[in-house]
Coordinates of C-alpha atoms in Angstrom, one line a residue:
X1 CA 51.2 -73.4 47.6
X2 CA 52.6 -72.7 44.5
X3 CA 50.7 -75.4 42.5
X4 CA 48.0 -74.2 44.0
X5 CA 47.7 -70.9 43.1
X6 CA 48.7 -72.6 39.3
X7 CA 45.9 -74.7 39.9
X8 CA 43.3 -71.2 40.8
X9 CA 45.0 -69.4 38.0
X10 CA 44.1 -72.3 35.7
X11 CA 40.5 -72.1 36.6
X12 CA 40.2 -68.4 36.4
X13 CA 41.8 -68.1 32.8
X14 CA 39.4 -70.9 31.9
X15 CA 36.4 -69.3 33.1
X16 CA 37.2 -65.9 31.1
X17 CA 37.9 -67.8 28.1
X18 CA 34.0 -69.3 28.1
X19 CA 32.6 -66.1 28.8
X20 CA 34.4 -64.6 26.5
X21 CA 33.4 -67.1 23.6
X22 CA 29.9 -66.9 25.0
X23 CA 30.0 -63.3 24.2
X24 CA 31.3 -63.8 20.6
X25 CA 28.6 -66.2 20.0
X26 CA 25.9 -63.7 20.8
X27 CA 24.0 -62.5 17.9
X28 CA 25.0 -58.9 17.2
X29 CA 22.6 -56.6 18.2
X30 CA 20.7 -54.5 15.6
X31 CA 21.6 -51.2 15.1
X32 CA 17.6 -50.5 13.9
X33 CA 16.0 -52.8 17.0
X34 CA 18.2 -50.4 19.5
X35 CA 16.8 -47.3 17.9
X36 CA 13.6 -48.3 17.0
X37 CA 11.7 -47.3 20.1
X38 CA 13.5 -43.9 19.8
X39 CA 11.5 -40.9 21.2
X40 CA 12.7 -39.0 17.9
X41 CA 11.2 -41.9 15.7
X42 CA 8.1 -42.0 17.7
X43 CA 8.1 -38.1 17.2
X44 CA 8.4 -38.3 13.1
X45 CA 5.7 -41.1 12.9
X46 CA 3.3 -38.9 15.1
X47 CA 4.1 -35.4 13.9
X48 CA 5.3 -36.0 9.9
X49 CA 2.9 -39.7 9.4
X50 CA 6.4 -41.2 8.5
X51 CA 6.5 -44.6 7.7
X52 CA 8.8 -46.5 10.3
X53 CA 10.9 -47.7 8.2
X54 CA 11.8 -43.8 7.2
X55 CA 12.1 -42.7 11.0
X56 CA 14.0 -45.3 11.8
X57 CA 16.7 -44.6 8.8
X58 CA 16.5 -40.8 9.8
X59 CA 17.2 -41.7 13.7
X60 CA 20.2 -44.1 12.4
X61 CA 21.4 -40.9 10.2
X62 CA 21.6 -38.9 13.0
X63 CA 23.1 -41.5 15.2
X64 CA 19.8 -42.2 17.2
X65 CA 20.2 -38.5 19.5
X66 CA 17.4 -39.5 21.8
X67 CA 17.7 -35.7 23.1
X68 CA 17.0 -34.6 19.7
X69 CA 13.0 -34.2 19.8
X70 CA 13.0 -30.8 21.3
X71 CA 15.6 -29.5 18.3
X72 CA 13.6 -31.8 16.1
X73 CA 10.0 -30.2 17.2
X74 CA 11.2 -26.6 16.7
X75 CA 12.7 -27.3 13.2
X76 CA 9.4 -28.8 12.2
X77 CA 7.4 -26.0 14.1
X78 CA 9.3 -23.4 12.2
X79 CA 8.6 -24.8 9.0
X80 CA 5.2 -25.3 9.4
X81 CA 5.1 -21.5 10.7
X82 CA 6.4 -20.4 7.5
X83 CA 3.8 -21.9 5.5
X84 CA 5.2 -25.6 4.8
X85 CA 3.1 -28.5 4.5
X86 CA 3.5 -31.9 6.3
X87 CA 4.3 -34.1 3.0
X88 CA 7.1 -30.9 2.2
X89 CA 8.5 -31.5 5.8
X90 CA 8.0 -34.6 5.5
X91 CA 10.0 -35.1 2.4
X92 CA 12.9 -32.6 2.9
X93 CA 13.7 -34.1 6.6
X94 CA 13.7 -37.7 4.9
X95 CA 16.3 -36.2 1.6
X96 CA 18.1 -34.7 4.4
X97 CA 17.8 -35.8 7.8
X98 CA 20.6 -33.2 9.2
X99 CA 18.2 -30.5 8.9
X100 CA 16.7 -31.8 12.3
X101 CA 19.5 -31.0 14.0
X102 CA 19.3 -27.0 12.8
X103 CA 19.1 -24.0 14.9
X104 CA 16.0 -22.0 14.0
X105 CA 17.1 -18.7 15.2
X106 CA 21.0 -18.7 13.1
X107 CA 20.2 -20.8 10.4
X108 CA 16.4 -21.3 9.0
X109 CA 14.8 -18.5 9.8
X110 CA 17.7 -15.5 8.2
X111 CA 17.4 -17.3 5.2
X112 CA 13.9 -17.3 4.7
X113 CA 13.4 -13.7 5.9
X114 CA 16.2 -12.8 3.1
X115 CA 14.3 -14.4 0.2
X116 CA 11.4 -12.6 1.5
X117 CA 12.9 -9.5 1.3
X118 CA 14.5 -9.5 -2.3
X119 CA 10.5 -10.3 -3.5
X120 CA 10.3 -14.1 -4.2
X121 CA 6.8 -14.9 -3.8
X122 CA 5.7 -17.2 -1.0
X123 CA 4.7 -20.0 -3.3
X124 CA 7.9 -20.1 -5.5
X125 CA 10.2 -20.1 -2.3
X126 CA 8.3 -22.9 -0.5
X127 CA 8.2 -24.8 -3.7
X128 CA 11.9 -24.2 -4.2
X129 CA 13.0 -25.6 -0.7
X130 CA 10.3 -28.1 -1.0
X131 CA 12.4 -29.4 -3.6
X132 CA 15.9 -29.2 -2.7
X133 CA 17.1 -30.7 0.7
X134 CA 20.0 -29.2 0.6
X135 CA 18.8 -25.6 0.9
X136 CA 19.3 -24.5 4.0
X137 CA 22.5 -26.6 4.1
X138 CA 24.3 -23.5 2.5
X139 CA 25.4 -20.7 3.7
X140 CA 23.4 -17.3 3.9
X141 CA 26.0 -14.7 3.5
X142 CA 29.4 -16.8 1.5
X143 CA 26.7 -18.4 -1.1
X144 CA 23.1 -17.2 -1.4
X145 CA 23.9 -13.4 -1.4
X146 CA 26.6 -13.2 -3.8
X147 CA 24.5 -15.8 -5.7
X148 CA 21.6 -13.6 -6.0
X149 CA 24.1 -10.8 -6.6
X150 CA 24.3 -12.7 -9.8
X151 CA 21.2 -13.4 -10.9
X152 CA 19.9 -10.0 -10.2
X153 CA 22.4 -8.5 -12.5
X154 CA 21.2 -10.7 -15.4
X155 CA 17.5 -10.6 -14.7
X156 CA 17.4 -7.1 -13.3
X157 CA 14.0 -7.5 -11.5
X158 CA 12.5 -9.4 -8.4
X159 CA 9.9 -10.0 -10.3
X160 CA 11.9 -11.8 -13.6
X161 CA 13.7 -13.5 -10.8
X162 CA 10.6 -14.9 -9.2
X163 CA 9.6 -16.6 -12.9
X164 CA 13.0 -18.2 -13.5
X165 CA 13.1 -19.5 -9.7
X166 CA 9.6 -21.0 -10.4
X167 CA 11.0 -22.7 -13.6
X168 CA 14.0 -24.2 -12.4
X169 CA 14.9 -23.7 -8.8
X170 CA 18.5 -25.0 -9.2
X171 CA 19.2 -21.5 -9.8
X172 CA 19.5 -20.6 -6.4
X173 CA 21.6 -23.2 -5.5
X174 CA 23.8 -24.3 -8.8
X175 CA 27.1 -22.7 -7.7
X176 CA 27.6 -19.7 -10.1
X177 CA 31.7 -19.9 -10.4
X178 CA 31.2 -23.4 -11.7
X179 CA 28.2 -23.5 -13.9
X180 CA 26.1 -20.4 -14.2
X181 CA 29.2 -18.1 -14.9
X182 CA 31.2 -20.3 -17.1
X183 CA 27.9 -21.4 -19.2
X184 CA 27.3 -18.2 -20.1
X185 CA 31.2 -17.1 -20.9
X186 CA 31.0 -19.5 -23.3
X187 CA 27.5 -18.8 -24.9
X188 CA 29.0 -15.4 -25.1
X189 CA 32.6 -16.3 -26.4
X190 CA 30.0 -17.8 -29.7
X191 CA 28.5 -14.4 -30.0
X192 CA 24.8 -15.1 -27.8
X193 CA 24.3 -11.7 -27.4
X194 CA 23.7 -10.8 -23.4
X195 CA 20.1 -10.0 -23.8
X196 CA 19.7 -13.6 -25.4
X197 CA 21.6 -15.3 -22.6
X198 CA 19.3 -13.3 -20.2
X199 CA 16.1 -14.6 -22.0
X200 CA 17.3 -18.0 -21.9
X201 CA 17.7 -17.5 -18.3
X202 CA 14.0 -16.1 -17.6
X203 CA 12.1 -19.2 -20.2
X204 CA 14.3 -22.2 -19.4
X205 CA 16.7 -21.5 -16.9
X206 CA 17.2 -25.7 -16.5
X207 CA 19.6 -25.0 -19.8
X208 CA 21.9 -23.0 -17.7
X209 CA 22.6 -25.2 -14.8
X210 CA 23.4 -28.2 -16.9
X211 CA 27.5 -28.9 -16.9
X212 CA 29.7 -26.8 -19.3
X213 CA 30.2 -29.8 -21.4
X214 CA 26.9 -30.6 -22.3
X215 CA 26.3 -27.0 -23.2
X216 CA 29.5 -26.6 -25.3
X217 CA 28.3 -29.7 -27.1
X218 CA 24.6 -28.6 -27.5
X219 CA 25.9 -25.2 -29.0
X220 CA 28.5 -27.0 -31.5
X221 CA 25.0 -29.3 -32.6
X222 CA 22.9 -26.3 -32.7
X223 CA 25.4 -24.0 -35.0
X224 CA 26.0 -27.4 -37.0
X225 CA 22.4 -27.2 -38.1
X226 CA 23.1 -23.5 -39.9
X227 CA 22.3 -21.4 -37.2
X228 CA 24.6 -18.4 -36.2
X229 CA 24.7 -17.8 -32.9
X230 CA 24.4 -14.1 -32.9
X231 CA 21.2 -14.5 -34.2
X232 CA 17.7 -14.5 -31.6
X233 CA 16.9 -17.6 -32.7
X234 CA 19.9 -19.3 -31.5
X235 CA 18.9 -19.9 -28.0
X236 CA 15.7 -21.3 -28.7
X237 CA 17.2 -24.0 -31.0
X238 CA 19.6 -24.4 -28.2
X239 CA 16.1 -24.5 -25.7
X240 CA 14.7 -27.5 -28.1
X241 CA 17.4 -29.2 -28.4
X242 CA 19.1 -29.3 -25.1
X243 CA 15.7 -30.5 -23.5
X244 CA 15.4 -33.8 -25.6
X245 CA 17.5 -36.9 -25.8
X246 CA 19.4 -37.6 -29.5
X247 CA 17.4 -40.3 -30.0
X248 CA 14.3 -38.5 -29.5
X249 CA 15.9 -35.2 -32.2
X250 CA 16.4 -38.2 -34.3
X251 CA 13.2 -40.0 -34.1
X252 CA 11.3 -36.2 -34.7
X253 CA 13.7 -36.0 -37.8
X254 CA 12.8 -39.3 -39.0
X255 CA 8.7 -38.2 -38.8
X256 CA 9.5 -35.1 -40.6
X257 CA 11.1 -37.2 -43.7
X258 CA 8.5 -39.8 -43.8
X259 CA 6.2 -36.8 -44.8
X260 CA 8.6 -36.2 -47.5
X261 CA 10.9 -33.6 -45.9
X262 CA 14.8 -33.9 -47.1
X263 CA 17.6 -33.7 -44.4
X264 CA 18.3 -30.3 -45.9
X265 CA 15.0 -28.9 -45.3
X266 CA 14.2 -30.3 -41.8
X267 CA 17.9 -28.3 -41.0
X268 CA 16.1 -25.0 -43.0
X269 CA 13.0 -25.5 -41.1
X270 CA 15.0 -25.8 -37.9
X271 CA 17.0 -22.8 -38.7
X272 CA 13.9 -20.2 -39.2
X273 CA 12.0 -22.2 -36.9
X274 CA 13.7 -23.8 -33.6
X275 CA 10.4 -24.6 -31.9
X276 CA 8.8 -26.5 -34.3
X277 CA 10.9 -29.3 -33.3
X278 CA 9.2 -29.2 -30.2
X279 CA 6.1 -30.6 -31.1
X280 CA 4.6 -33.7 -30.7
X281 CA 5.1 -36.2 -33.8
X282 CA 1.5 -36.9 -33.4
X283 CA 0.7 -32.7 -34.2
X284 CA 3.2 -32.5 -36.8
X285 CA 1.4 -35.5 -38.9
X286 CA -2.1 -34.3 -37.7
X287 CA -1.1 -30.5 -38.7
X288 CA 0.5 -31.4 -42.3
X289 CA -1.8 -34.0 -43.6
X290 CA -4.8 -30.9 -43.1
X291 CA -2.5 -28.5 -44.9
X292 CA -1.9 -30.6 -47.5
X293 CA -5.2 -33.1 -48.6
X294 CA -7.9 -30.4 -47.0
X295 CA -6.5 -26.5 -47.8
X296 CA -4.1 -27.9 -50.4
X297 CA -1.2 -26.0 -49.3
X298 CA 2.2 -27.0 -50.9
X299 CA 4.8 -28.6 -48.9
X300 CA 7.1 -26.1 -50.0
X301 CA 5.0 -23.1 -48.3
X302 CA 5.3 -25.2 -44.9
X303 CA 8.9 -25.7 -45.1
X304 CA 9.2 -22.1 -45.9
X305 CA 6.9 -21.1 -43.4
X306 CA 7.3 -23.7 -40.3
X307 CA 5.5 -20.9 -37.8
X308 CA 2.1 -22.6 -39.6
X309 CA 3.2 -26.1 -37.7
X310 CA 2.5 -24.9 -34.2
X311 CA -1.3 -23.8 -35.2
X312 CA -4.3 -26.5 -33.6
X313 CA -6.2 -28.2 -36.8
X314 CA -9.5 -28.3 -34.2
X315 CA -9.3 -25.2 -32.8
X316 CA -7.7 -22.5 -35.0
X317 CA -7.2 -24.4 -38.8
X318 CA -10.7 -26.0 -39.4
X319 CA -12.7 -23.3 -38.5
X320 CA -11.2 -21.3 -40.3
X321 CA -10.9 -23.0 -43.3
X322 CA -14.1 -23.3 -43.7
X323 CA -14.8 -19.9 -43.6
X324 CA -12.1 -19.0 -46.2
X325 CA -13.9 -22.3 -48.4
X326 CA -17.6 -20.4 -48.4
X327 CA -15.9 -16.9 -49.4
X328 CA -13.7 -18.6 -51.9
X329 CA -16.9 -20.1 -53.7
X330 CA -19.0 -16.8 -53.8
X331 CA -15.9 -15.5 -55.4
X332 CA -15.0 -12.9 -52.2
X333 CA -11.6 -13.8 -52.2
X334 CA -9.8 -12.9 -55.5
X335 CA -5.9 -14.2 -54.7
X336 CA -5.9 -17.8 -54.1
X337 CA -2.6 -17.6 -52.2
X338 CA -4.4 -15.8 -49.2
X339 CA -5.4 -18.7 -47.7
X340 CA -2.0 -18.8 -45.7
X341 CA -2.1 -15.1 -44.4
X342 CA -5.9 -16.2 -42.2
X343 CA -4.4 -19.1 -40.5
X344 CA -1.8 -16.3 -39.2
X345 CA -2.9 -13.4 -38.0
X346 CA -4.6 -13.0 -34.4
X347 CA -8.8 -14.1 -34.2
X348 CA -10.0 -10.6 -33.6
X349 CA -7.9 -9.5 -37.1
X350 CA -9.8 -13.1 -38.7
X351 CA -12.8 -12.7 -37.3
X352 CA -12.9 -8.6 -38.7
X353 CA -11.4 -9.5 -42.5
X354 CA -12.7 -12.8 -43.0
X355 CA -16.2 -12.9 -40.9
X356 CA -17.7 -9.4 -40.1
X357 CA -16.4 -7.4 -43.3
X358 CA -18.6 -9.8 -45.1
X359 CA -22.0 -10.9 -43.4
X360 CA -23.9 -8.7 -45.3
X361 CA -23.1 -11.2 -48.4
X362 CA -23.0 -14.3 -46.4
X363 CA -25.2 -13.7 -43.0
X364 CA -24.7 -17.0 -41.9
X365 CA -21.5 -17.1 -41.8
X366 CA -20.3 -16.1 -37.9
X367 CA -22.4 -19.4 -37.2
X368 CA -20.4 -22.1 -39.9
X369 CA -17.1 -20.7 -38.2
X370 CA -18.6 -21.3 -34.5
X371 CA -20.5 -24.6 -35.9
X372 CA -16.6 -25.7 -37.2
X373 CA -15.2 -24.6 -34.1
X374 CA -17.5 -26.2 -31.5
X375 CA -17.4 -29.7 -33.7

């Protein structure tokens, strides 16, 4: 009896050893072939024209709910409601899959009716969520309120806080206590005056959000270049050179010397004008060889006058010139230094000093400065 049941016991401990070794040697089943057939994949190919490949990593992210489709379909019904368009869904629901699982009613729907209400225009909210997945991933009341709080105080208006939004949408959701707030302490610490920080704010808010490091860096580069930071002019040398890479400062430098500039004058140039370090290398060549070999203008006038830089030699220079050329050779303009002051002021002043006050001695002359300006 008792070698029997040895015997049976044997056989039985056998058998579960081959089944369970049969079971090892199965080929692990694929975590994408048992969600593939998903209703909520088969709902973002349909409804969103998902690849599968993208449906199926959005199902895995959310663990493959197969009761999901109905939270899924209001989500995407909402959004659409509110003016989104499939590739925006599309794209926010594949940067951030858990916004599926979001209730309509508690979550999506107060936030949007608050940015409403504070006066963001339509386009520049959708564009804003369209572009950050994480939006709605934050909280109404403990973020986006104090947040805009914040902003408001600096911008004052819904409607300056509509432009800066459109320019850089971080804003709304670059935590103030550890960017916005500490950036501007410290552009304020160096003497920005508030009104300056404010303008920086409206015309290239992206400067703001960057980390407190890079900025403190940027604003040690920008007053080593001679510029004081109390001075207007500091945060748009800060603008320009915050928004290109050293290499790139270097490389407009460079183009600047190679038309005879010295390091010392590219840094006075800089310093009276920030923005002219903005422009292409391409302009700045095409712009000084016509102020120097066609209206023989000194270098030295440029350098002290860098506004002339950002003028178009096609649209604005040429014509022009040639104007000032025909009255210059009847002898209608007596100081030959003039010929800076009409590339500068507005076309109706041009067009009245230079053009109309003197048809009556040169008739033709409204039609060489549209002939210039349409060749």
């Amino acid at each position: 009896m008792f070698n029997v049941s040895v015997k049976n016991l044997f056989l039985f401990a056998r058998k579960r050893s081959l089944a369970t070794l049969a079971t090892l040697l199965e080929p692990p089943k694929s975590s994408s072939s048992s969600c593939s057939s998903s209703p909520l994949i088969d709902y973002l190919v349909k409804s969103l024209d998902l690849p599968l490949e993208s449906a199926v990593s959005i199902s895995q992210r959310l663990r493959c709910h197969r009761n999901g489709v109905e939270r899924a379909d209001s989500v995407v019904g909402f959004l659409r409601s509110s003016g989104f368009g499939k590739a925006q869904i599309a794209k926010l629901v594949t940067n951030g899959p858990t916004l599926l699982r979001s209730n309509v009613e508690s979550n999506l729907k107060p936030k949007l009716e608050y940015f409403r209400e504070i006066g963001l225009s339509q386009s520049v909210l959708l564009g804003a969520i369209a572009g950050n997945s994480s939006f709605f991933g934050r909280s109404l009341n403990s973020f986006y309120k104090p947040q805009i709080d914040f902003l408001m105080k600096c911008l004052r208006t819904s409607t300056a806080l509509d432009i800066a939004i459109k320019r850089c949408s971080w804003l709304l959701t670059a935590d103030r206590r550890y960017v916005l707030e500490p950036n501007i302490d410290l552009l304020m610490r160096e003497g920005v005056r508030f009104d300056d920080v404010v303008l920086l704010m409206l015309y290239q808010p992206k400067t703001l959000v960057m980390k407190v490091e890079k900025m403190a860096a940027f604003v040690e580069s920008v007053k080593g270049l001679g510029m004081e930071p109390s001075s207007p002019k500091f945060i748009h040398g800060l603008r320009v050179m915050s928004s290109m890479k050293e290499s790139t400062w270097r490389e407009k430098v460079e183009n600047f010397k190679s038309l005879g500039w010295s390091q010392e004058e590219c840094r006075s140039m800089f310093a009276r004008r920030p923005l002219c370090l903005a422009l292409s290398g391409e302009n700045i060549r095409r712009t000084v060889d016509f102020y120097l070999n066609t209206a023989s203008i000194a270098r030295e006038v440029i350098v002290g006058q860098p506004v002339l830089l950002k003028y178009s030699v096609e649209k604005r220079l040429r014509p022009r010139h040639s104007v000032i050329t025909v009255l210059q050779s009847k002898g209608l303009l007596k100081k030959r230094n003039s010929i800076v002051v009409p590339f500068k002021i507005s076309e109706k002043s041009f067009l009245e000093k230079y053009v109309m006050k003197h048809l009556e001695q040169v008739p033709h002359l409204m039609e060489i400065y549209r002939a210039s300006a349409a060749a």
